[in-house]
């Protein structure tokens, strides 16, 4: 993961250009020529640090100074995500703009945090590093130029130097073609980006001057009279390298979500997006102050499927931009038409017919729909009929079909994936992606019947949020890692959330215990003040801990004799494990379904006290002569009581 290189910037660029394809990794070149002169705002490249492969040495060069530490990815408790941590170090990558043609502007956005000690009132103590560059565009004379669609002649770009940006809002352009400096801290302290907390920064440089916004607030919009700032735009467009951080920095720096654009930012990009607990008091609500609505209607329409169109609806399922929705129900149909099944509407967060209400789209079980953004959507279906005979089968198969619908948001778009499994085993999957408001908007989703009747699966209807996995492999693949030596990330579970973890279990096969282990503890680091273990449980339905003696087991399919335990030790190799950790007042219930490659299923359920119902608890997995491949993790909130 860490790559320590003590090399010149020229060597860095040479490595980057040899091992990185800007076109493949950073976006796409211009579309074929058409009537347009320039496209609308286009993101040329982005880098985040959501997994441990984010600093792939084939694409990024990681450098530290003699007195610094190597840049690394850490999980930040406030941002609630993995971020890049720098301390007298840099991360460099090939400039994504070099494969594009900028308009009369180039721009970039990023999150940053310079940690500082604070006094009792929460004010930073000490001097903030406002001089060291945070983002720098670099082009050196000794570096080969990348292939670039932006240059008509395929010749090396002949302007050498750098353009950097600091926490004072300093723009320092120092090249062989000219120099320009704005907001030099030696002349004026702007206070644009204070230390001690996270900030979202948006910078545009155009042919008239520059603009800086911090946390959605405009800090500067300057017209430059005595310098041609288009020169800086052209330099950003043609520089070979982008660098995060500085070898001369005097302060630790955290950076995340760096985005680079080929033109000027709009109000949407200048606006601060939501991110973790940023802007909230730590521990106040663990970053989730949205009150999810609780559904009450478990049946929609009449059981004889005579309910007419737009006369019966499910509850509204409202959810914000950082969550998704999972619906589950049994579909019943009159069988009269392909459309006499479930229907789904995604709308604004308003009552039907009230002010502010509009429908982004309505889609049906037969892969058809309409609405204000439906025309901008795309279908991706499988298993659907292709002729009249198959559609006749569809109308029959949808009676009693079990349906799951996932609505997953990404920026200003939403993807709906519906899977209908008929009683005869036939599966119909439809996927529809379309715009649906701003990424910060709350959306409504609701089901509608039309000559149909729906029975909601209350236990499997919920809201959920994906959890980034920093560590995807726990233990050594040869299963030689000892007990209490390797752990997953901590999963902090607040009172209003449950946790689902999926992973593949590998075992040495030596003992029943040489598989996964789970610890549920107080919300503290292992071994630190306030840390204690409520319980530790194993795959073989055994455990210990402070509240273990007050717990209860309820297991299915487990061995009852030595021969069956021998099979267990074999069967657990490669088992797919789905583990749910559910809060219920002062107790927590762990349900682990272990699906073995030969079809055997071992299910264990353990319930025990875990402190006050308002406490946040920690959960983490560990190995013991075993090895775990983490697949996914998500927090869930039940939509039904």
Coordinates of C-alpha atoms in Angstrom, one line a residue:
X1 CA 0.0 0.0 0.0
X2 CA 2.7 2.5 1.0
X3 CA 5.3 3.4 -1.6
X4 CA 8.3 5.4 -0.3
X5 CA 10.1 7.2 -3.2
X6 CA 12.7 9.8 -2.8
X7 CA 12.9 11.1 -6.3
X8 CA 12.8 14.2 -8.4
X9 CA 9.5 15.4 -9.8
X10 CA 10.8 14.5 -13.3
X11 CA 11.2 10.9 -12.2
X12 CA 7.7 11.0 -10.7
X13 CA 6.2 12.2 -13.9
X14 CA 8.1 9.6 -16.0
X15 CA 6.7 6.8 -13.8
X16 CA 3.2 8.3 -14.0
X17 CA 3.2 8.6 -17.7
X18 CA 4.6 5.1 -18.2
X19 CA 2.1 3.4 -16.0
X20 CA -1.1 5.5 -16.3
X21 CA -3.6 5.8 -19.1
X22 CA -5.4 9.1 -18.5
X23 CA -8.1 8.3 -21.0
X24 CA -9.0 5.0 -19.3
X25 CA -8.7 6.1 -15.7
X26 CA -9.8 9.7 -15.7
X27 CA -12.7 10.1 -18.1
X28 CA -13.2 10.3 -21.8
X29 CA -12.0 12.4 -24.6
X30 CA -14.2 14.8 -26.5
X31 CA -17.3 13.3 -28.1
X32 CA -17.4 13.3 -31.9
X33 CA -17.8 16.8 -33.4
X34 CA -21.4 18.0 -33.6
X35 CA -23.3 21.2 -33.6
X36 CA -22.1 22.1 -30.1
X37 CA -18.9 24.3 -29.7
X38 CA -18.2 23.2 -26.1
X39 CA -20.0 20.7 -23.8
X40 CA -21.6 21.6 -20.6
X41 CA -19.6 21.3 -17.4
X42 CA -17.6 18.1 -17.6
X43 CA -15.6 16.4 -14.9
X44 CA -12.3 15.4 -16.3
X45 CA -11.1 13.3 -13.3
X46 CA -11.8 12.4 -9.7
X47 CA -10.0 10.7 -6.9
X48 CA -11.3 9.4 -3.6
X49 CA -9.9 7.0 -1.1
X50 CA -12.8 4.6 -0.4
X51 CA -10.7 1.5 -0.4
X52 CA -7.2 0.4 0.3
X53 CA -6.3 0.1 -3.4
X54 CA -6.9 3.8 -4.0
X55 CA -3.1 4.5 -4.0
X56 CA -2.3 1.9 -6.7
X57 CA 1.4 2.5 -7.5
X58 CA 0.7 1.9 -11.2
X59 CA -1.3 5.1 -11.2
X60 CA -0.1 7.2 -8.3
X61 CA 3.3 8.2 -6.9
X62 CA 3.6 8.5 -3.1
X63 CA 6.5 10.5 -1.7
X64 CA 7.5 11.5 1.8
X65 CA 10.2 13.9 3.0
X66 CA 13.0 12.8 5.2
X67 CA 11.3 14.0 8.4
X68 CA 7.8 13.1 7.3
X69 CA 5.6 10.0 7.2
X70 CA 4.4 8.2 4.1
X71 CA 1.0 9.3 2.9
X72 CA -1.7 6.8 3.8
X73 CA -5.4 6.2 3.8
X74 CA -7.1 6.4 7.2
X75 CA -10.7 6.3 8.3
X76 CA -11.8 9.7 9.6
X77 CA -14.5 9.6 12.4
X78 CA -15.9 13.0 11.3
X79 CA -15.9 12.5 7.5
X80 CA -17.2 9.0 8.2
X81 CA -15.1 7.6 5.3
X82 CA -11.6 6.7 4.3
X83 CA -9.4 9.8 3.5
X84 CA -5.9 10.6 2.5
X85 CA -3.6 11.6 5.4
X86 CA -0.4 13.6 4.5
X87 CA 2.4 14.7 6.8
X88 CA 5.3 16.2 4.8
X89 CA 4.3 13.9 1.9
X90 CA 2.7 14.1 -1.5
X91 CA 0.5 12.0 -3.9
X92 CA 0.9 12.7 -7.6
X93 CA -1.0 11.5 -10.6
X94 CA -1.2 12.3 -14.3
X95 CA -3.2 15.4 -15.1
X96 CA -6.7 14.3 -16.4
X97 CA -7.1 17.7 -18.2
X98 CA -4.2 16.8 -20.6
X99 CA -6.5 14.5 -22.6
X100 CA -9.3 17.2 -22.9
X101 CA -9.8 20.7 -24.3
X102 CA -10.7 23.2 -21.7
X103 CA -13.2 26.0 -22.3
X104 CA -12.3 29.4 -21.0
X105 CA -11.9 28.0 -17.5
X106 CA -10.5 25.1 -15.5
X107 CA -11.6 24.2 -12.0
X108 CA -11.3 21.8 -9.1
X109 CA -13.0 20.9 -5.8
X110 CA -11.8 19.0 -2.8
X111 CA -12.4 18.3 0.9
X112 CA -9.6 19.2 3.3
X113 CA -8.9 19.3 7.1
X114 CA -5.8 20.5 8.9
X115 CA -6.1 19.0 12.4
X116 CA -5.2 21.4 15.2
X117 CA -5.4 21.3 19.0
X118 CA -8.3 23.2 20.4
X119 CA -9.0 25.1 23.7
X120 CA -12.0 24.4 26.0
X121 CA -14.2 26.6 23.8
X122 CA -13.2 24.6 20.7
X123 CA -11.0 27.3 19.1
X124 CA -7.8 26.1 17.4
X125 CA -4.5 26.6 19.3
X126 CA -1.3 27.3 17.4
X127 CA -0.4 28.4 13.9
X128 CA -2.1 27.1 10.9
X129 CA -0.1 26.1 7.8
X130 CA -1.4 28.5 5.2
X131 CA 1.7 28.6 3.0
X132 CA 2.1 25.0 1.9
X133 CA 0.4 24.0 -1.3
X134 CA -2.6 21.6 -1.1
X135 CA -3.2 21.2 -4.8
X136 CA -0.5 21.8 -7.4
X137 CA -0.5 21.5 -11.2
X138 CA 3.1 20.8 -12.4
X139 CA 5.0 20.7 -15.7
X140 CA 8.8 20.2 -15.7
X141 CA 11.2 20.7 -18.5
X142 CA 12.8 17.3 -17.9
X143 CA 9.5 15.5 -18.0
X144 CA 8.1 13.9 -21.2
X145 CA 4.7 15.4 -22.2
X146 CA 1.6 13.1 -22.1
X147 CA -0.4 12.5 -25.2
X148 CA -3.0 15.2 -25.2
X149 CA -6.1 15.8 -27.3
X150 CA -5.9 19.4 -26.1
X151 CA -2.8 20.3 -28.2
X152 CA -3.3 20.5 -32.0
X153 CA 0.3 19.8 -32.7
X154 CA 1.6 16.7 -31.0
X155 CA 4.5 18.6 -29.5
X156 CA 5.7 18.8 -25.8
X157 CA 4.1 21.6 -23.9
X158 CA 6.8 24.2 -23.6
X159 CA 5.6 26.1 -20.5
X160 CA 7.3 24.8 -17.4
X161 CA 6.6 25.5 -13.7
X162 CA 3.7 25.1 -11.4
X163 CA 0.3 26.5 -10.3
X164 CA -0.6 25.9 -6.7
X165 CA -3.4 26.6 -4.2
X166 CA -3.0 27.0 -0.4
X167 CA -5.3 27.3 2.7
X168 CA -5.0 31.1 2.6
X169 CA -6.5 30.9 -0.9
X170 CA -3.1 31.7 -2.4
X171 CA -2.9 31.1 -6.1
X172 CA 0.7 30.9 -7.0
X173 CA 1.5 30.7 -10.8
X174 CA 5.2 30.5 -11.4
X175 CA 6.3 29.4 -14.8
X176 CA 8.6 30.1 -17.7
X177 CA 5.8 32.0 -19.4
X178 CA 5.0 34.3 -16.5
X179 CA 4.1 34.7 -12.8
X180 CA 1.0 35.6 -10.9
X181 CA 0.3 35.6 -7.2
X182 CA -3.0 36.3 -5.4
X183 CA -3.8 36.1 -1.6
X184 CA -0.2 35.8 -0.5
X185 CA -0.3 35.3 3.3
X186 CA 2.9 37.4 3.6
X187 CA 0.7 40.3 2.5
X188 CA -2.8 39.5 3.9
X189 CA -4.4 36.7 6.0
X190 CA -7.7 35.8 4.4
X191 CA -9.1 33.3 6.8
X192 CA -10.7 31.6 3.9
X193 CA -10.1 28.0 5.1
X194 CA -9.6 27.8 8.9
X195 CA -7.7 24.9 10.5
X196 CA -9.1 22.5 12.9
X197 CA -12.2 21.3 10.9
X198 CA -13.2 19.9 7.5
X199 CA -14.0 22.3 4.7
X200 CA -15.2 21.9 1.1
X201 CA -13.2 24.0 -1.3
X202 CA -14.2 25.0 -4.9
X203 CA -11.8 26.9 -7.2
X204 CA -12.4 28.2 -10.7
X205 CA -9.8 30.0 -12.8
X206 CA -11.1 31.6 -16.0
X207 CA -10.1 34.0 -18.8
X208 CA -11.2 37.0 -16.6
X209 CA -9.8 36.0 -13.2
X210 CA -10.6 33.5 -10.5
X211 CA -13.3 32.5 -7.9
X212 CA -13.0 30.7 -4.6
X213 CA -15.9 29.2 -2.6
X214 CA -15.5 27.5 0.8
X215 CA -18.3 25.4 2.3
X216 CA -20.7 26.8 -0.3
X217 CA -19.9 30.4 0.6
X218 CA -18.3 32.6 -2.0
X219 CA -15.0 33.9 -0.6
X220 CA -13.6 35.6 -3.7
X221 CA -14.7 36.4 -7.2
X222 CA -11.9 38.5 -8.7
X223 CA -11.5 40.1 -12.1
X224 CA -7.8 40.4 -12.8
X225 CA -6.9 43.5 -14.9
X226 CA -3.1 43.3 -15.1
X227 CA -2.5 39.7 -16.1
X228 CA -3.9 37.4 -18.8
X229 CA -5.4 34.6 -16.5
X230 CA -6.2 32.5 -19.6
X231 CA -2.5 31.7 -19.5
X232 CA -3.2 29.9 -16.2
X233 CA -6.1 28.0 -17.7
X234 CA -3.9 26.8 -20.6
X235 CA -1.3 25.8 -18.1
X236 CA -3.7 23.7 -16.1
X237 CA -5.0 22.2 -19.3
X238 CA -1.5 21.1 -20.4
X239 CA 0.5 20.4 -17.2
X240 CA 1.6 16.8 -17.0
X241 CA 1.0 16.2 -13.3
X242 CA -1.4 17.0 -10.4
X243 CA 0.1 16.8 -6.9
X244 CA -1.8 16.7 -3.5
X245 CA 0.2 17.9 -0.5
X246 CA 3.6 19.3 0.0
X247 CA 7.0 18.0 1.2
X248 CA 7.5 21.3 3.1
X249 CA 4.2 21.3 5.0
X250 CA 4.3 22.1 8.7
X251 CA 1.0 20.5 9.6
X252 CA -0.8 17.3 9.0
X253 CA -3.3 17.4 6.2
X254 CA -6.4 15.3 5.4
X255 CA -7.8 15.4 1.8
X256 CA -10.7 13.6 0.1
X257 CA -12.8 13.7 -3.0
X258 CA -10.6 15.7 -5.4
X259 CA -12.5 16.5 -8.6
X260 CA -11.1 18.3 -11.7
X261 CA -13.2 20.0 -14.4
X262 CA -12.5 21.2 -17.9
X263 CA -14.6 24.4 -17.5
X264 CA -16.1 26.7 -14.9
X265 CA -18.0 25.4 -11.8
X266 CA -21.7 26.0 -11.5
X267 CA -23.6 26.9 -8.3
X268 CA -24.2 23.2 -7.8
X269 CA -20.5 22.3 -7.6
X270 CA -19.8 25.4 -5.4
X271 CA -22.4 24.2 -2.9
X272 CA -21.1 22.1 -0.1
X273 CA -22.2 18.5 -0.4
X274 CA -23.1 16.3 2.6
X275 CA -20.3 14.3 4.1
X276 CA -20.4 12.3 7.3
X277 CA -20.6 14.3 10.5
X278 CA -19.2 17.5 9.0
X279 CA -21.0 20.5 10.4
X280 CA -22.4 18.5 13.3
X281 CA -21.2 18.2 16.9
X282 CA -19.3 14.9 17.2
X283 CA -21.5 12.3 18.8
X284 CA -24.7 14.4 18.5
X285 CA -26.5 12.1 16.1
X286 CA -23.6 10.2 14.5
X287 CA -24.2 12.0 11.2
X288 CA -27.7 10.9 10.7
X289 CA -30.4 13.3 11.8
X290 CA -32.9 12.3 9.2
X291 CA -36.2 10.9 10.6
X292 CA -37.1 8.0 8.4
X293 CA -40.8 7.5 8.0
X294 CA -42.3 4.4 9.5
X295 CA -44.7 2.5 7.2
X296 CA -47.9 1.0 8.4
X297 CA -49.7 -0.4 5.3
X298 CA -48.7 -4.0 4.7
X299 CA -51.4 -4.6 2.1
X300 CA -52.0 -2.4 -1.0
X301 CA -55.2 -2.9 -3.0
X302 CA -58.0 -5.5 -2.7
X303 CA -57.0 -9.2 -2.6
X304 CA -59.3 -9.9 -5.6
X305 CA -57.1 -7.5 -7.8
X306 CA -60.0 -5.2 -8.7
X307 CA -58.4 -2.0 -7.4
X308 CA -58.2 0.6 -10.2
X309 CA -55.2 2.6 -11.3
X310 CA -54.1 5.5 -9.1
X311 CA -56.5 4.7 -6.3
X312 CA -54.4 2.7 -3.8
X313 CA -50.8 3.5 -2.7
X314 CA -48.3 2.2 -0.3
X315 CA -46.9 4.6 2.4
X316 CA -44.5 7.2 1.3
X317 CA -40.9 6.0 1.7
X318 CA -38.8 9.2 2.1
X319 CA -35.0 8.9 2.0
X320 CA -32.1 11.4 1.7
X321 CA -29.2 11.4 -0.7
X322 CA -26.9 9.3 1.4
X323 CA -29.2 6.3 1.7
X324 CA -30.9 3.7 -0.4
X325 CA -34.2 1.9 -0.1
X326 CA -35.0 -1.8 -0.3
X327 CA -38.7 -2.9 -0.9
X328 CA -39.9 -6.5 -0.7
X329 CA -43.4 -7.8 -1.4
X330 CA -45.5 -10.5 -2.9
X331 CA -47.2 -9.5 -6.2
X332 CA -50.7 -10.6 -7.2
X333 CA -52.3 -9.8 -10.5
X334 CA -55.6 -10.0 -12.3
X335 CA -53.7 -11.4 -15.2
X336 CA -55.5 -9.1 -17.7
X337 CA -52.6 -7.0 -18.9
X338 CA -48.8 -6.9 -18.6
X339 CA -49.3 -3.7 -16.5
X340 CA -51.6 -5.3 -13.9
X341 CA -48.9 -5.7 -11.3
X342 CA -46.7 -3.4 -9.2
X343 CA -46.0 0.2 -10.2
X344 CA -43.4 2.4 -8.6
X345 CA -43.3 6.2 -8.5
X346 CA -40.2 8.3 -7.6
X347 CA -41.2 11.9 -6.8
X348 CA -40.3 15.1 -4.9
X349 CA -40.8 15.0 -1.1
X350 CA -44.3 16.3 -1.1
X351 CA -47.8 15.0 -0.9
X352 CA -49.5 13.9 -4.2
X353 CA -51.2 16.9 -5.7
X354 CA -49.8 19.4 -3.1
X355 CA -47.5 22.3 -3.9
X356 CA -44.0 21.2 -4.8
X357 CA -45.2 17.7 -5.9
X358 CA -43.9 16.4 -9.2
X359 CA -43.0 12.9 -10.5
X360 CA -39.6 12.2 -11.7
X361 CA -40.8 8.9 -13.2
X362 CA -43.3 6.1 -12.8
X363 CA -42.2 2.6 -13.9
X364 CA -44.1 -0.6 -14.1
X365 CA -43.3 -4.3 -13.8
X366 CA -43.4 -4.7 -17.6
X367 CA -40.4 -2.3 -18.1
X368 CA -42.5 0.7 -19.2
X369 CA -42.9 4.1 -17.7
X370 CA -43.2 7.9 -18.0
X371 CA -42.5 11.1 -16.1
X372 CA -40.5 14.3 -16.2
X373 CA -37.1 12.6 -16.3
X374 CA -38.2 9.3 -17.8
X375 CA -37.0 10.3 -21.2
X376 CA -33.4 10.9 -19.9
X377 CA -33.4 7.4 -18.3
X378 CA -31.9 4.1 -19.4
X379 CA -33.1 0.5 -19.2
X380 CA -31.0 -2.5 -18.6
X381 CA -33.2 -5.6 -18.3
X382 CA -32.7 -9.4 -18.3
X383 CA -35.1 -12.3 -18.6
X384 CA -37.9 -10.3 -20.1
X385 CA -40.3 -11.6 -22.8
X386 CA -39.4 -11.0 -26.5
X387 CA -42.7 -12.3 -28.1
X388 CA -46.4 -12.6 -27.4
X389 CA -46.2 -16.2 -26.1
X390 CA -43.6 -15.2 -23.5
X391 CA -45.6 -12.1 -22.5
X392 CA -48.6 -14.5 -21.9
X393 CA -46.3 -16.5 -19.6
X394 CA -45.2 -13.3 -17.9
X395 CA -48.9 -12.4 -17.0
X396 CA -49.3 -15.9 -15.4
X397 CA -45.9 -16.0 -13.7
X398 CA -46.3 -12.6 -12.0
X399 CA -49.1 -14.1 -9.8
X400 CA -47.5 -14.8 -6.5
X401 CA -44.1 -13.6 -7.6
X402 CA -41.8 -12.4 -4.9
X403 CA -40.4 -9.0 -5.8
X404 CA -37.5 -7.0 -4.4
X405 CA -36.8 -3.4 -5.5
X406 CA -33.6 -1.5 -4.7
X407 CA -33.5 2.3 -5.2
X408 CA -29.9 3.4 -5.0
X409 CA -28.9 7.1 -5.3
X410 CA -25.6 8.3 -6.8
X411 CA -25.3 12.1 -7.2
X412 CA -28.3 13.4 -9.0
X413 CA -29.3 10.0 -10.4
X414 CA -31.2 7.1 -9.0
X415 CA -31.0 3.4 -10.2
X416 CA -34.0 1.2 -9.6
X417 CA -33.3 -2.6 -9.8
X418 CA -36.4 -4.8 -9.5
X419 CA -36.2 -8.6 -9.3
X420 CA -39.3 -10.6 -9.6
X421 CA -39.0 -14.4 -8.8
X422 CA -42.0 -16.4 -10.0
X423 CA -43.2 -19.4 -8.1
X424 CA -42.0 -21.6 -10.9
X425 CA -38.5 -20.2 -10.6
X426 CA -38.6 -17.8 -13.6
X427 CA -36.8 -14.5 -12.8
X428 CA -37.4 -11.1 -14.4
X429 CA -34.9 -8.3 -13.6
X430 CA -35.4 -4.7 -14.7
X431 CA -33.0 -1.9 -14.1
X432 CA -33.8 1.8 -14.7
X433 CA -31.5 4.8 -14.2
X434 CA -32.6 8.4 -14.5
X435 CA -32.0 11.8 -12.9
X436 CA -34.0 12.5 -9.8
X437 CA -33.4 16.0 -8.4
X438 CA -30.3 17.3 -6.6
X439 CA -28.1 14.9 -4.7
X440 CA -29.0 16.7 -1.5
X441 CA -32.8 16.4 -2.0
X442 CA -35.0 14.1 -0.1
X443 CA -37.0 11.9 -2.4
X444 CA -40.3 10.0 -2.0
X445 CA -40.9 6.6 -3.4
X446 CA -44.3 4.8 -3.3
X447 CA -45.9 1.7 -4.8
X448 CA -49.2 1.8 -6.8
X449 CA -51.5 -1.0 -7.9
X450 CA -53.5 -1.3 -11.1
X451 CA -55.7 -4.4 -11.2
X452 CA -53.2 -5.9 -8.7
X453 CA -52.7 -6.5 -5.0
X454 CA -49.4 -6.3 -3.0
X455 CA -48.4 -7.9 0.3
X456 CA -45.5 -6.1 1.8
X457 CA -42.7 -8.1 3.4
X458 CA -42.2 -5.9 6.4
X459 CA -39.1 -7.7 7.7
X460 CA -37.3 -7.1 4.5
X461 CA -38.3 -3.5 3.7
X462 CA -35.7 -1.1 5.0
X463 CA -33.5 1.9 4.3
X464 CA -29.7 1.3 4.0
X465 CA -26.4 3.0 3.6
X466 CA -23.3 1.3 2.2
X467 CA -20.2 1.3 4.6
X468 CA -16.8 1.7 2.9
X469 CA -14.5 -1.2 3.8
X470 CA -10.9 -0.1 4.5
X471 CA -9.7 -3.7 5.1
X472 CA -11.0 -6.2 2.6
X473 CA -8.8 -9.1 3.7
X474 CA -8.5 -10.2 7.4
X475 CA -5.7 -12.5 8.2
X476 CA -3.3 -14.4 6.0
X477 CA -4.7 -16.4 3.1
X478 CA -2.9 -19.6 4.4
X479 CA -5.0 -19.3 7.6
X480 CA -2.0 -19.1 9.9
X481 CA -2.9 -15.8 11.6
X482 CA -3.3 -16.3 15.3
X483 CA -6.2 -15.2 17.6
X484 CA -6.5 -11.5 18.4
X485 CA -3.9 -10.5 15.8
X486 CA -6.0 -9.3 12.9
X487 CA -9.3 -7.3 12.9
X488 CA -11.7 -5.6 10.6
X489 CA -12.5 -2.0 10.8
X490 CA -14.6 -0.9 13.8
X491 CA -18.3 -0.7 12.8
X492 CA -20.0 1.9 15.0
X493 CA -23.7 1.0 15.5
X494 CA -25.9 3.8 16.7
X495 CA -29.2 3.1 18.5
X496 CA -31.3 3.7 15.3
X497 CA -29.3 1.5 13.0
X498 CA -28.6 -2.2 12.4
X499 CA -25.5 -3.6 10.6
X500 CA -25.3 -6.2 7.9
X501 CA -21.9 -7.7 7.0
X502 CA -21.2 -10.2 4.2
X503 CA -17.9 -12.1 3.8
X504 CA -16.3 -15.3 2.7
X505 CA -14.9 -17.5 5.5
X506 CA -11.7 -19.6 5.1
X507 CA -10.4 -22.0 7.7
X508 CA -7.4 -24.1 8.5
X509 CA -9.8 -26.8 9.4
X510 CA -7.9 -27.6 12.6
X511 CA -10.6 -26.8 15.1
X512 CA -14.3 -25.8 15.1
X513 CA -13.2 -22.3 16.2
X514 CA -10.8 -21.7 13.3
X515 CA -13.3 -19.5 11.5
X516 CA -14.7 -16.1 12.0
X517 CA -15.1 -14.5 15.5
X518 CA -17.2 -11.4 16.3
X519 CA -16.7 -9.0 19.1
X520 CA -19.4 -6.5 20.3
X521 CA -17.9 -3.9 22.6
X522 CA -18.3 -0.4 24.0
X523 CA -17.6 2.5 21.6
X524 CA -13.8 2.8 22.3
X525 CA -10.5 1.6 20.9
X526 CA -9.3 -1.9 22.0
X527 CA -7.3 -1.5 25.2
X528 CA -8.2 2.2 25.6
X529 CA -10.0 3.8 28.5
X530 CA -13.7 2.9 28.4
X531 CA -13.2 -0.2 26.4
X532 CA -14.9 -3.4 27.4
X533 CA -16.4 -6.4 25.6
X534 CA -20.0 -7.2 25.9
X535 CA -19.5 -10.5 24.2
X536 CA -17.3 -12.4 21.7
X537 CA -19.0 -15.2 19.7
X538 CA -17.6 -17.7 17.3
X539 CA -18.9 -19.6 14.2
X540 CA -19.2 -22.7 16.3
X541 CA -21.9 -21.1 18.6
X542 CA -19.5 -20.5 21.5
X543 CA -18.5 -17.3 23.3
X544 CA -17.6 -15.3 26.4
X545 CA -17.6 -11.7 27.7
X546 CA -19.2 -9.4 30.3
X547 CA -22.8 -10.0 29.2
X548 CA -22.4 -13.4 27.5
X549 CA -23.7 -15.2 30.5
X550 CA -27.0 -13.3 30.3
X551 CA -27.4 -14.1 26.6
X552 CA -29.4 -16.7 24.7
X553 CA -28.7 -18.9 21.7
X554 CA -31.2 -20.1 19.1
X555 CA -29.4 -22.1 16.4
X556 CA -30.4 -24.1 13.3
X557 CA -28.6 -26.9 11.4
X558 CA -25.7 -27.2 13.9
X559 CA -23.8 -30.5 14.5
X560 CA -24.9 -32.8 17.3
X561 CA -22.1 -35.4 17.3
X562 CA -18.4 -35.7 16.5
X563 CA -18.9 -36.9 12.9
X564 CA -21.1 -33.8 12.1
X565 CA -18.5 -31.5 13.7
X566 CA -15.9 -33.0 11.4
X567 CA -18.1 -32.2 8.5
X568 CA -18.6 -28.6 9.9
X569 CA -14.8 -28.1 9.9
X570 CA -14.7 -29.1 6.2
X571 CA -17.9 -27.3 5.2
X572 CA -16.9 -23.9 6.6
X573 CA -14.1 -23.5 4.0
X574 CA -15.4 -21.0 1.5
X575 CA -18.7 -20.4 3.3
X576 CA -20.6 -17.3 2.4
X577 CA -21.6 -15.6 5.6
X578 CA -24.4 -13.0 6.0
X579 CA -24.3 -11.5 9.5
X580 CA -26.9 -9.1 10.9
X581 CA -26.3 -7.2 14.1
X582 CA -29.7 -5.7 15.3
X583 CA -30.2 -3.3 18.1
X584 CA -33.4 -3.6 20.2
X585 CA -33.4 -1.4 23.3
X586 CA -30.7 -2.6 25.7
X587 CA -30.1 -5.8 23.8
X588 CA -28.3 -6.7 20.6
X589 CA -29.1 -9.8 18.4
X590 CA -26.6 -11.3 16.1
X591 CA -27.9 -13.5 13.3
X592 CA -25.2 -15.3 11.2
X593 CA -26.3 -17.4 8.2
X594 CA -23.3 -19.5 7.0
X595 CA -24.0 -20.8 3.5
X596 CA -21.5 -23.6 2.7
X597 CA -20.4 -24.4 -0.9
X598 CA -22.0 -27.9 -0.7
X599 CA -25.4 -26.3 0.2
X600 CA -25.3 -26.9 4.0
X601 CA -26.5 -23.9 6.0
X602 CA -25.6 -23.2 9.6
X603 CA -27.6 -20.5 11.3
X604 CA -26.8 -19.1 14.7
X605 CA -28.7 -16.4 16.6
X606 CA -27.4 -14.8 19.8
X607 CA -29.0 -12.1 21.9
X608 CA -27.5 -10.4 24.9
X609 CA -27.5 -7.0 26.8
X610 CA -25.2 -4.3 25.3
X611 CA -25.6 -1.3 27.6
X612 CA -28.1 1.5 27.5
X613 CA -30.4 1.8 24.6
X614 CA -29.0 5.2 23.7
X615 CA -25.4 4.0 23.6
X616 CA -23.3 3.6 20.5
X617 CA -21.6 0.2 20.3
X618 CA -18.7 -1.1 18.3
X619 CA -18.6 -4.4 16.4
X620 CA -15.6 -6.0 14.7
X621 CA -14.6 -9.3 13.2
X622 CA -11.4 -11.1 14.0
X623 CA -9.6 -14.3 12.9
X624 CA -8.2 -17.4 14.6
X625 CA -6.4 -19.8 12.2
X626 CA -8.7 -18.4 9.5
X627 CA -8.9 -15.8 6.8
X628 CA -11.9 -13.6 5.8
X629 CA -12.6 -11.9 2.5
X630 CA -14.9 -9.0 3.2
X631 CA -17.7 -8.5 0.6
X632 CA -19.8 -5.7 1.8
X633 CA -21.2 -3.9 4.8
X634 CA -24.2 -1.7 5.2
X635 CA -26.2 0.0 7.9
X636 CA -30.0 -0.5 7.8
X637 CA -33.0 1.2 9.3
X638 CA -36.3 -0.7 9.4
X639 CA -39.1 0.9 7.4
X640 CA -41.8 -1.0 9.4
X641 CA -42.0 -1.3 13.2

